[in-house]
Coordinates of C-alpha atoms in Angstrom, one line a residue:
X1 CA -6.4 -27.3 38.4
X2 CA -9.1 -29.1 36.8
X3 CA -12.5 -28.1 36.9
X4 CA -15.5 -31.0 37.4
X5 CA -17.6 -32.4 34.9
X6 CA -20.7 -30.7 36.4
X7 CA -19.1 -27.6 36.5
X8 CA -18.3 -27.9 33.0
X9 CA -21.2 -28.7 31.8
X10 CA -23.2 -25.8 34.0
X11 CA -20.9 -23.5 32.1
X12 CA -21.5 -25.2 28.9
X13 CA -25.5 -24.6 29.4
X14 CA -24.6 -21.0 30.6
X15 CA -22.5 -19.9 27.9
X16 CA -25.5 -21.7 25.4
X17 CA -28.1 -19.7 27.0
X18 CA -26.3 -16.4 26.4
X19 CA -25.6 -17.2 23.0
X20 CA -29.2 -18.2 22.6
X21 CA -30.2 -14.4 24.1
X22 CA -28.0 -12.7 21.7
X23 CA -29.7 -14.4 18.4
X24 CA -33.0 -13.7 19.9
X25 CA -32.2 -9.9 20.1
X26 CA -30.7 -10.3 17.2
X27 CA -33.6 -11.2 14.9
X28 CA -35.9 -9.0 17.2
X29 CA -34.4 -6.1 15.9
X30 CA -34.4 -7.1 12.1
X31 CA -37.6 -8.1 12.0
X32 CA -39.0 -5.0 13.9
X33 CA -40.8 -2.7 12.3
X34 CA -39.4 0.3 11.4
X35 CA -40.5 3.9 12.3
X36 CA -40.0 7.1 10.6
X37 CA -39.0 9.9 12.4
X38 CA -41.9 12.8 12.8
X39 CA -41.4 15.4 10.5
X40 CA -43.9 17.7 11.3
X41 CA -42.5 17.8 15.0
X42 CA -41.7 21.3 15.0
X43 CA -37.5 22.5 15.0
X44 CA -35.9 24.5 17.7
X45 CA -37.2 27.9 18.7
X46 CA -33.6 29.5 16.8
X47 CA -33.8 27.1 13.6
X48 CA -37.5 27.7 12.9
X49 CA -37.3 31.2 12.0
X50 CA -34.3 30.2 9.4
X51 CA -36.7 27.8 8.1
X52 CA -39.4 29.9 7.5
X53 CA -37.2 32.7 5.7
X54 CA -35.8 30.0 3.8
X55 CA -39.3 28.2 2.5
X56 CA -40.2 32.0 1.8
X57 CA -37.2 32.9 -0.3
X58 CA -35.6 35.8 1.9
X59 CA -32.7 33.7 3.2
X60 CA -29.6 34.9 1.7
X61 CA -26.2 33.8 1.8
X62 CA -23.7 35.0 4.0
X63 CA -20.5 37.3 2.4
X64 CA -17.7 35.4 1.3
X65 CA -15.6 37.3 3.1
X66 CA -17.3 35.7 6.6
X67 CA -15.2 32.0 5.2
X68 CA -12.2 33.7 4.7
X69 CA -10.8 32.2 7.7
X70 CA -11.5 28.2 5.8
X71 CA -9.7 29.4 3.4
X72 CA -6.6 30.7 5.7
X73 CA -7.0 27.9 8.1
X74 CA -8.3 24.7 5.9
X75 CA -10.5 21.8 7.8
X76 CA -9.0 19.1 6.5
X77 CA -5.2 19.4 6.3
X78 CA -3.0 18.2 9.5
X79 CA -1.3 21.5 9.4
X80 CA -4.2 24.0 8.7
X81 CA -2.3 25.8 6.3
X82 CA -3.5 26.6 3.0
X83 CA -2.2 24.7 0.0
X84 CA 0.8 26.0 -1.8
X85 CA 1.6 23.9 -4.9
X86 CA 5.3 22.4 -4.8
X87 CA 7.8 24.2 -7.0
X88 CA 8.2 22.6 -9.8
X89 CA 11.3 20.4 -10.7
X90 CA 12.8 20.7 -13.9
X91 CA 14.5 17.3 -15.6
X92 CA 17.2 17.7 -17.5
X93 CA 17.8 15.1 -20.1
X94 CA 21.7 14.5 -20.4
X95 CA 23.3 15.0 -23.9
X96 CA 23.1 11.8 -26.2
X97 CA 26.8 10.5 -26.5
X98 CA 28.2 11.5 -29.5
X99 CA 28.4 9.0 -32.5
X100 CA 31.5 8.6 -33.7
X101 CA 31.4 7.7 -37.5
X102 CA 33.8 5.3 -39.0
X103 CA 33.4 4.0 -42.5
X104 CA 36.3 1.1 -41.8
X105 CA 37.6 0.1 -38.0
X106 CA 41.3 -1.1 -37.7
X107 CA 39.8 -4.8 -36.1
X108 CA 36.5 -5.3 -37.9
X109 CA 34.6 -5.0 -41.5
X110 CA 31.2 -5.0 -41.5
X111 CA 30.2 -7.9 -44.3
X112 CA 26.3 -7.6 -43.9
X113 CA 23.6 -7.2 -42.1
X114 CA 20.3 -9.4 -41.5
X115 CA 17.1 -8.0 -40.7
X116 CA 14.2 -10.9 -39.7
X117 CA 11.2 -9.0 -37.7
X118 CA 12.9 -8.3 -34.4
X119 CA 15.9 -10.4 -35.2
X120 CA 19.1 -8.4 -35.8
X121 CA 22.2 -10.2 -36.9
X122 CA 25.6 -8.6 -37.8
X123 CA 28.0 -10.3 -40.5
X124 CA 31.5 -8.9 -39.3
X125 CA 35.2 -10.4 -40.5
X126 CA 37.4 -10.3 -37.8
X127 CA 41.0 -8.7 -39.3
X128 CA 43.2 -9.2 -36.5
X129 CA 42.5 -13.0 -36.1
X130 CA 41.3 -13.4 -40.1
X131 CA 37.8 -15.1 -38.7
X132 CA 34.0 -14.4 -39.5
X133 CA 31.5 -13.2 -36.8
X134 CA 28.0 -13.3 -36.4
X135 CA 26.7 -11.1 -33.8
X136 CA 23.3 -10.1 -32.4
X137 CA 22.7 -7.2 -30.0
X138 CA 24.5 -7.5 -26.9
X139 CA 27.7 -10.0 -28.4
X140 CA 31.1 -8.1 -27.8
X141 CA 34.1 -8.5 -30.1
X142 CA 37.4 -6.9 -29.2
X143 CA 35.6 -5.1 -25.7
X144 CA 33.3 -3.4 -28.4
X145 CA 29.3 -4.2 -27.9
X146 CA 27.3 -4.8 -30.5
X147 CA 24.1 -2.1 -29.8
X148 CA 22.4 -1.6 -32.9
X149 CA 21.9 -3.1 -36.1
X150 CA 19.8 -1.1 -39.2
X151 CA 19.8 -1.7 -42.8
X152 CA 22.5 0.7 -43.3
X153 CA 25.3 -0.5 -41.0
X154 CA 25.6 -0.6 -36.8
X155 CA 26.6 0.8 -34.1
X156 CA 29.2 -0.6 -31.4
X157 CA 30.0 0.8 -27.7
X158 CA 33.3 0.9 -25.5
X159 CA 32.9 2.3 -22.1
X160 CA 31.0 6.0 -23.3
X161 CA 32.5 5.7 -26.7
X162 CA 30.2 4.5 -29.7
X163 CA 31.5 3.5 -33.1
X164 CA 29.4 3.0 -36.7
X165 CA 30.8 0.8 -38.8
X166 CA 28.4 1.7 -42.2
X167 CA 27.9 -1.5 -44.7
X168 CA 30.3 -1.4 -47.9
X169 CA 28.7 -0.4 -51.3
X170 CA 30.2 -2.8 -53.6

């Protein structure tokens, strides 16, 4: 169903017109002046004796013990139960694995080590195939891993086991 052009164009000029309305309003009401309440109207017949004992100083506050329900019930939690902190969990770190120290290992010597800022290099000989490695962290030789490397030697893993091969003093 198609509508005609005159009818389009009638609701073209409508929907204008309203559009038109609505910014008038619009800036009518920013640019209206704007007007403070009366404050000397005076309160309600059961506030304005609070506000006189209050502007003359003999308002006190009530007991706490009135709010003791707030405190029982609180406002603002979904529940309305009062806050119990959670019990606290206690983390147990698990034992380091045990360093195994091994001044010479059946497959590998330890020839030096090379410290360059963050650089770490391992000088190892090979015994079983006679070669020389060099191995930064992470390089495996014989299903060992090479983990840490220090001035005085490193340290290899297997699985949970962990080996030190110390540098010869020569």
């Amino acid at each position: 169903m198609t509508l005609a052009p005159q009818t389009l164009l009638a609701l073209r000029r409508l929907l204008l017109g309203g559009c038109v309305c609505l910014a008038g309003y619009t800036v009518y009401e920013w640019t209206r002046p704007y007007v403070a309440p009366d404050l000397e109207q005076p309160l309600t017949q059961d506030a304005s004796g609070l506000l006189e004992d209050v502007s003359a100083g003999t308002y006190d506050l009530p007991p706490l013990e009135t709010f003791a329900e707030t405190l029982e019930r609180p406002l603002f939690r979904a529940d309305r139960r009062p806050y119990r902190a959670p019990q606290p969990v206690v983390v147990r770190k698990p034992a380091p694995t045990p360093v195994v120290e091994i001044p010479l290992a059946e497959q590998v010597a330890l020839r030096a080590t090379i410290i360059i800022g963050e650089r770490r290099i391992a000088l190892l000989h090979d015994i079983v195939n006679d070669n020389p490695l060099r191995l930064s962290r992470g390089d495996n030789v014989h299903g060992w891993t090479l983990i840490e490397v220090d001035t005085n030697g490193v340290t290899l893993q297997n699985g949970e086991t962990r080996a030190r091969l110390a540098l010869q003093q020569e």
